[in-house]
PDB file of C-alpha atoms in Angstrom:
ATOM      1  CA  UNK R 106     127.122 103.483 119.761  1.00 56.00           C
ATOM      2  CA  UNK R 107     128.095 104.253 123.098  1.00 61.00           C
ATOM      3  CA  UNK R 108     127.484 102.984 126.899  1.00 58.00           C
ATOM      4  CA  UNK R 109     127.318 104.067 130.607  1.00 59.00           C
ATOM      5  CA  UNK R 110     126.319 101.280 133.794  1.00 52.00           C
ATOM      6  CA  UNK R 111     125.466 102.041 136.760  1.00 51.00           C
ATOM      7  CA  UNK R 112     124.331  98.882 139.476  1.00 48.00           C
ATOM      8  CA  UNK R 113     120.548  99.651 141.059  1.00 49.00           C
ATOM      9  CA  UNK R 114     117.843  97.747 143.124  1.00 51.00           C
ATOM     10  CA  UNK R 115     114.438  98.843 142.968  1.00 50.00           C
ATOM     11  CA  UNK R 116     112.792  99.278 146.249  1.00 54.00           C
ATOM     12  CA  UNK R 117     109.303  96.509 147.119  1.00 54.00           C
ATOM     13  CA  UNK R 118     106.045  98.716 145.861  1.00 58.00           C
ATOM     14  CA  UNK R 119     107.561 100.669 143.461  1.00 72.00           C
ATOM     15  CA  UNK R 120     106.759 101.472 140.147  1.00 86.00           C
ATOM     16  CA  UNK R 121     109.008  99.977 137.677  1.00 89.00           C
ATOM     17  CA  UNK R 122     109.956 100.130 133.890  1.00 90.00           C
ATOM     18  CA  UNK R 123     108.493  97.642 131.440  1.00 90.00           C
ATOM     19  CA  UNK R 124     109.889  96.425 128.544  1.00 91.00           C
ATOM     20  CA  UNK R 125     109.172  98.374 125.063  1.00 88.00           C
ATOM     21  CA  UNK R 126     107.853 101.206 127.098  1.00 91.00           C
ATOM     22  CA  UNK R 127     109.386 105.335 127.004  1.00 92.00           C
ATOM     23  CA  UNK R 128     110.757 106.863 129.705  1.00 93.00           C
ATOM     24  CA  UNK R 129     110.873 110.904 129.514  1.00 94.00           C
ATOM     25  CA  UNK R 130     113.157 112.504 131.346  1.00 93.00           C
ATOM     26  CA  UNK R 131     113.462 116.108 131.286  1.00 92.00           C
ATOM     27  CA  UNK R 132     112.627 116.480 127.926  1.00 90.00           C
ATOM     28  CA  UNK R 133     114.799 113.396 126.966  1.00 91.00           C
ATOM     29  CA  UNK R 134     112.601 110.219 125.712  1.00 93.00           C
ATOM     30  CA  UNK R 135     114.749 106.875 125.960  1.00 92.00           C
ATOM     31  CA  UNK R 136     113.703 103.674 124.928  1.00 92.00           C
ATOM     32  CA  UNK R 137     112.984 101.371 127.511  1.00 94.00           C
ATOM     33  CA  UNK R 138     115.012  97.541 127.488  1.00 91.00           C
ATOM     34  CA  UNK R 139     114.457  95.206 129.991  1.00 91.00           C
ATOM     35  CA  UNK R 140     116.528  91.914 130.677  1.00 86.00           C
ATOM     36  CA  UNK R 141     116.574  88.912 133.296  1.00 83.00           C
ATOM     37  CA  UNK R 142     120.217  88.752 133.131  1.00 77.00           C
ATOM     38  CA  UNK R 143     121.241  92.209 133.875  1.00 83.00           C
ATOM     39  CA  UNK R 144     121.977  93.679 136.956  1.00 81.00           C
ATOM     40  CA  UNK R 145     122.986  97.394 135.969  1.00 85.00           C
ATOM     41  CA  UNK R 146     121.188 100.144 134.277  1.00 90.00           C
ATOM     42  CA  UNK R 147     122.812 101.170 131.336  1.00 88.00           C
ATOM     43  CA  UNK R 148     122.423 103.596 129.045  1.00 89.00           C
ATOM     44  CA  UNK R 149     123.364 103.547 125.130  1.00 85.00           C
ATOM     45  CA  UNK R 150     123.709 106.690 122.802  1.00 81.00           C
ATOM     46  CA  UNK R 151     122.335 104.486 118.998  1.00 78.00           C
ATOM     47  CA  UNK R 152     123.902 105.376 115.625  1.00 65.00           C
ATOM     48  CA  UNK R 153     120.647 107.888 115.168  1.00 69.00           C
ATOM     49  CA  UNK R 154     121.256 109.458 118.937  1.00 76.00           C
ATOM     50  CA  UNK R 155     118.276 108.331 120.359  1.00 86.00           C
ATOM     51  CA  UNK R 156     118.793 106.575 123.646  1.00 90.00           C
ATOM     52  CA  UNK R 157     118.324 103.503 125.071  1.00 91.00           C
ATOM     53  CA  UNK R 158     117.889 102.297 128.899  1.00 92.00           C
ATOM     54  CA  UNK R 159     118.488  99.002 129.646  1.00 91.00           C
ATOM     55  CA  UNK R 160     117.212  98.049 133.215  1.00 91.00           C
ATOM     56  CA  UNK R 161     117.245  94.933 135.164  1.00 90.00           C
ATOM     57  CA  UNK R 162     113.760  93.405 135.428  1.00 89.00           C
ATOM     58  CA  UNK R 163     111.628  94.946 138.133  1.00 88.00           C
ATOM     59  CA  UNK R 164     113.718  98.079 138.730  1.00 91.00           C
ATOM     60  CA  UNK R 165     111.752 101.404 139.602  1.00 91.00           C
ATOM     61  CA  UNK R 166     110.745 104.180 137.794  1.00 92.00           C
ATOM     62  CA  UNK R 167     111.815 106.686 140.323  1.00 91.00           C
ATOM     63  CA  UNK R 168     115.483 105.085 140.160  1.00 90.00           C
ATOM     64  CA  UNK R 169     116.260 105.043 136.622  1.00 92.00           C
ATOM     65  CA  UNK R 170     114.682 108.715 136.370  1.00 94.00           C
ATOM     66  CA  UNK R 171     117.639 109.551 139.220  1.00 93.00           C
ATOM     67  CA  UNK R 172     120.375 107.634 136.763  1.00 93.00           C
ATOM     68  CA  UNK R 173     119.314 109.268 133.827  1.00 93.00           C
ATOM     69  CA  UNK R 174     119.557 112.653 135.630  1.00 94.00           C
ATOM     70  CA  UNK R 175     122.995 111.985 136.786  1.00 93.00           C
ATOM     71  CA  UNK R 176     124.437 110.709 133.333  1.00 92.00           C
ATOM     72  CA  UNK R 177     123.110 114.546 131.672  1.00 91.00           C
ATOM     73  CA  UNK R 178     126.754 115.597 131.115  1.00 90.00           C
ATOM     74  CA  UNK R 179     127.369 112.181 129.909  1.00 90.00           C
ATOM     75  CA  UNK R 180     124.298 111.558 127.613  1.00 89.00           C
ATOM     76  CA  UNK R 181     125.559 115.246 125.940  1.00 89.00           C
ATOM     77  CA  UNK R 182     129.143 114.309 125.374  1.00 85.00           C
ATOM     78  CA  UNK R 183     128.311 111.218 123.939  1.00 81.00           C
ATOM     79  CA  UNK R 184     125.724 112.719 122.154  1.00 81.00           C
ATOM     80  CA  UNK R 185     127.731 115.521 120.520  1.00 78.00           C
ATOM     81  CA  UNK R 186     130.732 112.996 119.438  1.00 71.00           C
ATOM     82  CA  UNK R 187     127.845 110.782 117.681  1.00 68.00           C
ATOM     83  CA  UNK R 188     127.103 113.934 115.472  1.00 68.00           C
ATOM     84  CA  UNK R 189     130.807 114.165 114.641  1.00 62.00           C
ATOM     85  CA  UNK R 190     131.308 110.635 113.827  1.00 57.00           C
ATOM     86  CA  UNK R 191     127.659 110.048 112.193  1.00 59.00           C
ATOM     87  CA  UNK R 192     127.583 108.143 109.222  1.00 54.00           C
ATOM     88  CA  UNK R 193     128.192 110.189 105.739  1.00 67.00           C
ATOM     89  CA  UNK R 194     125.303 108.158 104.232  1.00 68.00           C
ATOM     90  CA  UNK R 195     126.651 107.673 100.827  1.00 84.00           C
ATOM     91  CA  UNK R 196     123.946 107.611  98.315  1.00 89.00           C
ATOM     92  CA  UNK R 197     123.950 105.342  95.143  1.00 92.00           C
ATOM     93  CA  UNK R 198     122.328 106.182  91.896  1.00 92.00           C
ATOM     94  CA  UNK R 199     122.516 102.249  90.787  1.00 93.00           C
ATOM     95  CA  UNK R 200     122.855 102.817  87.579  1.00 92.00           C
ATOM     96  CA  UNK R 201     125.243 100.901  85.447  1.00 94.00           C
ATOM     97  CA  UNK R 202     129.054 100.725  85.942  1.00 94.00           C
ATOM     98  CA  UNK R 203     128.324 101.908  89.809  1.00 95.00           C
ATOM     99  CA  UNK R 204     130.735 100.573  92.711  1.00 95.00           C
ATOM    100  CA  UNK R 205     129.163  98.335  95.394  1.00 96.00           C
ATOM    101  CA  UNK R 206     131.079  96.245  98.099  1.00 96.00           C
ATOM    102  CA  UNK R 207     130.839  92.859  99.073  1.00 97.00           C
ATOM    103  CA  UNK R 208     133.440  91.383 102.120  1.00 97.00           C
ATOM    104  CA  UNK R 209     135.180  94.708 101.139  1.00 95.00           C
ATOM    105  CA  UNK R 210     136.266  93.983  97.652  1.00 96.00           C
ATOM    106  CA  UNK R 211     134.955  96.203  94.815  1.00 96.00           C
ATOM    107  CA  UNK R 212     132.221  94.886  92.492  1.00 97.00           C
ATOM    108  CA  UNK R 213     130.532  96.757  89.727  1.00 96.00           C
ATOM    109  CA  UNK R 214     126.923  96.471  88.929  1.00 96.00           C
ATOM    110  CA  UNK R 215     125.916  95.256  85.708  1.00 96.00           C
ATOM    111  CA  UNK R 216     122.041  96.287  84.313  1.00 95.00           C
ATOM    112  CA  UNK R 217     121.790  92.994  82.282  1.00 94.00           C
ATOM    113  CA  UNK R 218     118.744  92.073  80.391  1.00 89.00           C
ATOM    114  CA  UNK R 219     115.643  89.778  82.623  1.00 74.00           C
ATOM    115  CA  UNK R 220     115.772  86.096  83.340  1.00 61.00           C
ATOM    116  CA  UNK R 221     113.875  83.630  81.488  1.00 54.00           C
ATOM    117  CA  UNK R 222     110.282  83.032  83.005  1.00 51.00           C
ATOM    118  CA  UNK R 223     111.076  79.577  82.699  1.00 52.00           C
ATOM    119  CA  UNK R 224     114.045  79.392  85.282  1.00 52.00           C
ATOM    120  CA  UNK R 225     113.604  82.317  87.799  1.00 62.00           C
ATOM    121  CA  UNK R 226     116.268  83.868  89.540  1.00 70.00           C
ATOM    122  CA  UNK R 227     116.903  86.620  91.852  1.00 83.00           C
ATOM    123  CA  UNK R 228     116.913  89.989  90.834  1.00 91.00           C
ATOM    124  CA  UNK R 229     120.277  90.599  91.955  1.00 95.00           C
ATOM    125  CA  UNK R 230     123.469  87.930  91.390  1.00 94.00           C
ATOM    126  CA  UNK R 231     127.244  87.909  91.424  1.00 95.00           C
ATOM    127  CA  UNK R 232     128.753  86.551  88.705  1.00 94.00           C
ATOM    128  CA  UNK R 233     132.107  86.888  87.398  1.00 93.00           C
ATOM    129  CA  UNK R 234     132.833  89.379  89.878  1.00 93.00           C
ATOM    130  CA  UNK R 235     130.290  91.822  88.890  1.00 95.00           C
ATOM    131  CA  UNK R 236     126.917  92.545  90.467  1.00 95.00           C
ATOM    132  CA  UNK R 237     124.058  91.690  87.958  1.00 95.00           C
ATOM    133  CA  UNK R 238     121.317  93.269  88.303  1.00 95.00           C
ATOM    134  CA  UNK R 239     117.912  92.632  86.144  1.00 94.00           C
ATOM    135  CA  UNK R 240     116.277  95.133  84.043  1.00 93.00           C
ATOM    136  CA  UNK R 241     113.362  95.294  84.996  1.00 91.00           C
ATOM    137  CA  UNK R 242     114.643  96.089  88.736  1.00 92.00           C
ATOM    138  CA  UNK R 243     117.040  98.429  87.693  1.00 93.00           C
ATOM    139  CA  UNK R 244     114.170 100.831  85.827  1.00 92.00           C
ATOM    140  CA  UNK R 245     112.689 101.055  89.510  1.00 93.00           C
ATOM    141  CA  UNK R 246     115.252 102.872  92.084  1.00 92.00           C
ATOM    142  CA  UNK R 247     113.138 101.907  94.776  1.00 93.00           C
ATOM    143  CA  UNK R 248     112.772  97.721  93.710  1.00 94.00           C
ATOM    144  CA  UNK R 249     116.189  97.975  93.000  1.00 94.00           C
ATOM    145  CA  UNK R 250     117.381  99.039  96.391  1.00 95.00           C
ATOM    146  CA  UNK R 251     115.043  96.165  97.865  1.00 95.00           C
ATOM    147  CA  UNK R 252     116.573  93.795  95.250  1.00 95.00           C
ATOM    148  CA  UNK R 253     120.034  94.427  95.993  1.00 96.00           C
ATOM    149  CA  UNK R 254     119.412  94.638 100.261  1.00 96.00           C
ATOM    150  CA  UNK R 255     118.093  91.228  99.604  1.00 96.00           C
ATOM    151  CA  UNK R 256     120.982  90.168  97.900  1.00 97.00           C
ATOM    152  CA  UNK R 257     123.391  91.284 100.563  1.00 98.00           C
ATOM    153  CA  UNK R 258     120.675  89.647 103.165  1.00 97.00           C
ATOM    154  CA  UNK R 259     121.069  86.235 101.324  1.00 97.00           C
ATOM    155  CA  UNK R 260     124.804  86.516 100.448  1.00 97.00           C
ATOM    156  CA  UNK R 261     125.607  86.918 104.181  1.00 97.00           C
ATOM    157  CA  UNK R 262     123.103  84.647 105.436  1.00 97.00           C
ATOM    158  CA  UNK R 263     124.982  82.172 103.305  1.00 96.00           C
ATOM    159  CA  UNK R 264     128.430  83.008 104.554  1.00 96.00           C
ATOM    160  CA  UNK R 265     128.001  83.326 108.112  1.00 96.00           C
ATOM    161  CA  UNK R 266     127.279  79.194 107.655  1.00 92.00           C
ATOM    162  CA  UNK R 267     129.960  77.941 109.419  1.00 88.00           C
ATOM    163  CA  UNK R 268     131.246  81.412 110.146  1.00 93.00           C
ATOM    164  CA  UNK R 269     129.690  81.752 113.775  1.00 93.00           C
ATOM    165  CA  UNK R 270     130.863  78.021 114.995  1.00 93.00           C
ATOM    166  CA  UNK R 271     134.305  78.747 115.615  1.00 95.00           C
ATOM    167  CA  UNK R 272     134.366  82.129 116.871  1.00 95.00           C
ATOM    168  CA  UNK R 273     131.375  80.824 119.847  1.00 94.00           C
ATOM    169  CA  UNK R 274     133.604  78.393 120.577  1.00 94.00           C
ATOM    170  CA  UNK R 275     136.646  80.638 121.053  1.00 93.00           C
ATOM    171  CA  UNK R 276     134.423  82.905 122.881  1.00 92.00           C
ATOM    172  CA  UNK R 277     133.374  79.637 125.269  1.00 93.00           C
ATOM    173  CA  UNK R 278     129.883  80.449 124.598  1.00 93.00           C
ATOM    174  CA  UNK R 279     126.855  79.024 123.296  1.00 92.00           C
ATOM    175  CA  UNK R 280     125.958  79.056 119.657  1.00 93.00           C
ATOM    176  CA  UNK R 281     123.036  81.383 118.999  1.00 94.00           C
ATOM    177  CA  UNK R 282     121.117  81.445 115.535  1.00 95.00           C
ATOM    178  CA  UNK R 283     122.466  84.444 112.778  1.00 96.00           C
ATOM    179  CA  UNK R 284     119.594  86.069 110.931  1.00 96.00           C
ATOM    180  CA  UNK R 285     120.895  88.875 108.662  1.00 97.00           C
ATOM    181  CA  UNK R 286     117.971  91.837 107.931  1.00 95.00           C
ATOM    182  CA  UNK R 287     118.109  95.360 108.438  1.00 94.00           C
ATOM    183  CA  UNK R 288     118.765  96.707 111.753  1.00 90.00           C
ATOM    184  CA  UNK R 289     118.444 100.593 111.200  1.00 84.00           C
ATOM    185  CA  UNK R 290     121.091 102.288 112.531  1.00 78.00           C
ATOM    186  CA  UNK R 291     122.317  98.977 114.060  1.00 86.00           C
ATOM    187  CA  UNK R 292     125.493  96.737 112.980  1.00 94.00           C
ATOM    188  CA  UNK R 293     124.528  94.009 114.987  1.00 94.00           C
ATOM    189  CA  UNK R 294     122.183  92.929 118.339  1.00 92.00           C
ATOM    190  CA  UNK R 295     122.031  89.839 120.322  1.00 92.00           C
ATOM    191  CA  UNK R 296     118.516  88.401 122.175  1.00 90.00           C
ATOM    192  CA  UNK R 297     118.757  85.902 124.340  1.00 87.00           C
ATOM    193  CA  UNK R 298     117.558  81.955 124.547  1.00 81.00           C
ATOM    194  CA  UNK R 299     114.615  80.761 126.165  1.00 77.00           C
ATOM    195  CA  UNK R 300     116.765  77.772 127.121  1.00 73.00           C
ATOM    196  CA  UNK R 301     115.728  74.372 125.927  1.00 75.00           C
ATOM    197  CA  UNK R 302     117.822  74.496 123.294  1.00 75.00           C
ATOM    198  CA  UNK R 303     117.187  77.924 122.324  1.00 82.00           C
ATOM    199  CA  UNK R 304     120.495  79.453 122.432  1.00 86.00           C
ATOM    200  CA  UNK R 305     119.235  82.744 121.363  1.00 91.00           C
ATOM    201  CA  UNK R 306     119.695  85.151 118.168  1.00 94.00           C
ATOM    202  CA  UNK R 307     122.203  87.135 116.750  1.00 96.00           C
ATOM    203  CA  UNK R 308     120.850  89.561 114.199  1.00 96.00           C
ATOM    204  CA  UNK R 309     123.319  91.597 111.695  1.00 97.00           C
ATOM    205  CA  UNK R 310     122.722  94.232 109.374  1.00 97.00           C
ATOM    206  CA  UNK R 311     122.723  92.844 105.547  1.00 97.00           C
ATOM    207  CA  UNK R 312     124.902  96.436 105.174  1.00 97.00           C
ATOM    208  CA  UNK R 313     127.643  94.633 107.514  1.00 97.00           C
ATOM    209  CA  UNK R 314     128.683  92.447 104.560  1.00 98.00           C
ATOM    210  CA  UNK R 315     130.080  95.501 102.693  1.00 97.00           C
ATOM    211  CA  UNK R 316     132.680  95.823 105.286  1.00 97.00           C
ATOM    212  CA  UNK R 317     136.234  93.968 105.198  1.00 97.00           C
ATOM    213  CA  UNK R 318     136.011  90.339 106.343  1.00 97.00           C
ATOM    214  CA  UNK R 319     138.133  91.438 109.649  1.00 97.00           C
ATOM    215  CA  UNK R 320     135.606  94.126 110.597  1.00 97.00           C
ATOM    216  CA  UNK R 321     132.462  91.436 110.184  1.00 97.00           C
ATOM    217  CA  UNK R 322     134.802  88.939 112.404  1.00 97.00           C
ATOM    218  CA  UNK R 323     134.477  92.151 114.601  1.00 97.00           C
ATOM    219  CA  UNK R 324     130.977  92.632 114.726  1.00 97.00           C
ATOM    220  CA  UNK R 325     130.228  89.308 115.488  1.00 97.00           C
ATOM    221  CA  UNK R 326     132.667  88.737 118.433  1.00 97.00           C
ATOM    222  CA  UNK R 327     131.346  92.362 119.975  1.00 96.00           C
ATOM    223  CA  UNK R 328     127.503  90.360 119.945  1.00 96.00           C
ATOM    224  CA  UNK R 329     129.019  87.019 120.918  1.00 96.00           C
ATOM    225  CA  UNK R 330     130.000  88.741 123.583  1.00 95.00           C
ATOM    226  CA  UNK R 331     126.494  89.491 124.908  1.00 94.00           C
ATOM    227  CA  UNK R 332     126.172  85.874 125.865  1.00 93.00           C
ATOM    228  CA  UNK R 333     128.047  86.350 128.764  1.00 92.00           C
ATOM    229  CA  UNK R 334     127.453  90.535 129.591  1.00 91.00           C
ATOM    230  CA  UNK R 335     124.815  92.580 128.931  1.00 85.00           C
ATOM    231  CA  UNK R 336     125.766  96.228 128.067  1.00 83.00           C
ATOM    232  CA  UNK R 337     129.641  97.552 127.575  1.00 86.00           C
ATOM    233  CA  UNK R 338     130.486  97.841 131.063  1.00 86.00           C
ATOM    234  CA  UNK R 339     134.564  97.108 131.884  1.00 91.00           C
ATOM    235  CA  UNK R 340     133.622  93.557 132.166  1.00 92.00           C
ATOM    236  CA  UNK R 341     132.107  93.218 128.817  1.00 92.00           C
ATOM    237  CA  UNK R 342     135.307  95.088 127.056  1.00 94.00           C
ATOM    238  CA  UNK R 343     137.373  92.568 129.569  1.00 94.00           C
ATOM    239  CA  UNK R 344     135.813  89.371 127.965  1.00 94.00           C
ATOM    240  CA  UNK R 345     136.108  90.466 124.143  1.00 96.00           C
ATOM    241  CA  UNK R 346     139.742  91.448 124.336  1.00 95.00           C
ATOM    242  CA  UNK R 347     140.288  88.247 125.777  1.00 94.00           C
ATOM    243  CA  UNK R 348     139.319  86.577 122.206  1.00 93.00           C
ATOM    244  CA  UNK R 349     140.226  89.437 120.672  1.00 95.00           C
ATOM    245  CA  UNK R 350     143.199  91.317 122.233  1.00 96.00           C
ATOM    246  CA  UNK R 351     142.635  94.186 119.188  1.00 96.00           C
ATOM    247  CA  UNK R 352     139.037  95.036 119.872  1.00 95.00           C
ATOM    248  CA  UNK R 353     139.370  98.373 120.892  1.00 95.00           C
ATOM    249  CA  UNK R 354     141.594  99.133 116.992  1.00 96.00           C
ATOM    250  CA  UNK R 355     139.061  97.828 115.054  1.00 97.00           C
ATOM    251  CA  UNK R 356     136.231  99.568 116.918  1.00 94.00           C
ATOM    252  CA  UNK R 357     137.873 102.591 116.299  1.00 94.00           C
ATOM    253  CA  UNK R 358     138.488 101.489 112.306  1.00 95.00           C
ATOM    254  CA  UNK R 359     134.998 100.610 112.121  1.00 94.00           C
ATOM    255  CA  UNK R 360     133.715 103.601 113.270  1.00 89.00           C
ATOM    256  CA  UNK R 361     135.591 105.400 110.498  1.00 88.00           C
ATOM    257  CA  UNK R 362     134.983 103.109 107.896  1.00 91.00           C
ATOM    258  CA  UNK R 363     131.417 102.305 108.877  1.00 90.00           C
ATOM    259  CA  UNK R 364     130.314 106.043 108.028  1.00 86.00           C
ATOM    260  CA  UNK R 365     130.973 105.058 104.129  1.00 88.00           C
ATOM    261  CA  UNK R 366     129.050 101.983 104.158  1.00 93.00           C
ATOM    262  CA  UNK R 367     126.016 102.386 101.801  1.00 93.00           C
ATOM    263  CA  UNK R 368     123.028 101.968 104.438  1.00 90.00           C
ATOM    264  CA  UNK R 369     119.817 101.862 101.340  1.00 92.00           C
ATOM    265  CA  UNK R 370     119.541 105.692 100.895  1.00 89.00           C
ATOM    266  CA  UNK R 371     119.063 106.898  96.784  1.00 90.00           C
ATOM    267  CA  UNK R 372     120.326 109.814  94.729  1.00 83.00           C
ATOM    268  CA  UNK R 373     119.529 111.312  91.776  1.00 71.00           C
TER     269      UNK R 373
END
């Protein structure tokens, strides 16, 4: 994912962006962001190479159709070096004996007969290092795939408890909630509070939890760091190498690694 600022004001009476709305520009359709604590627009290149604007609140069309116009060389660099790094996709057959990750260690997945009716259980468990997965589940490739995303989704709900704590507080921010579902072609995104005690949500992708334990620490320091800057501007990539001096290292590792993380999609 990549990300270009530029600072704007929006002149009185014009007509500005709104939030969840398109903007097309020359043939180019970018999804529209808008947010109170921004001051730039931005634009970000996703995982899929569709585009994103983010805008401050109440900036004008007219403007951000000038911005996008002057980032064209930009918007096709970026977008050509997403195509080289996109993600290989890796398929899974889940069948028995089959490789799957958790906090980057290998487990293998086990087709084990169903649960007693009298003491349900998820579909999908780890036990004894191996990933046991029901019967029943496993004759269906497409309720298998749900069952196992919901495993990862629970797993990493459960150990981001206590996870989160100490890296907002070496991050001197807030502590937002963690919810962990899929994001698409998303490792991670941050929303902000309401205030009142609303500290605002982090969201990760259950897929995240495949990766080594240092590249999850990375993903949630990068959002973490959205509590303090929107976008990726200098000052954003200032503030996480301060609590983590070898961000840029393992952004580069994880987009190597993340292009062999198993993202849902079935083969034969």
């Amino acid at each position: 994912m990549c990300s270009r600022s530029f600072e704007s004001d929006s002149p009185l009476g014009e007509r500005t962006l709104t939030e969840g709305g398109a903007l097309v520009v020359d043939g180019r359709e970018l999804r529209v962001r808008i947010s109170v604590r921004r001051r730039r627009l931005g634009l970000t290149v996703e995982r899929d190479r569709s585009l994103t604007l983010h805008a401050p609140k109440g900036c004008g069309v007219q403007r951000a159709e000038d911005f996008v116009r002057s980032s064209a060389g930009w918007i096709e660099a970026k977008t050509r070096l997403s195509e080289e790094r996109r993600q290989l996709h890796p398929t899974r057959s889940l069948k028995d004996g089959e490789i799957h990750r958790y906090l980057g260690r290998d487990h293998r997945l086990l087709i084990v007969d169903d649960a007693s009716a009298k003491s349900p259980a998820p579909a999908v468990r780890l036990v004894a290092g191996r990933l046991r997965l029901e019967r029943a589940a496993a004759a269906d490739p497409e309720l298998a795939r749900r069952a196992l995303e919901d495993w990862y989704s629970r797993a990493g709900q459960r150990w981001m408890r206590g996870r989160l704590q100490p890296w907002a507080a070496r991050m001197d921010v807030p502590e937002p909630a963690v919810r962990v579902r899929d994001l698409g072609h998303r490792w991670g995104s941050y929303r902000a509070g309401a205030g009142d005690g609303d500290e605002g949500l982090i969201s990760l992708h259950w897929a995240v939890f495949q990766l080594p334990i240092h590249l999850v620490d990375y993903v949630v320091a990068h959002e973490l760091t959205h509590v303090r800057v929107a976008g990726h501007g200098p000052e954003y990539w200032r503030l996480l190498g301060r609590a983590l001096p070898e961000c840029r290292r393992l952004k580069a590792e994880l987009d190597e690694l993340g292009r062999r993380v198993w993202m849902g999609d079935l083969g034969a």
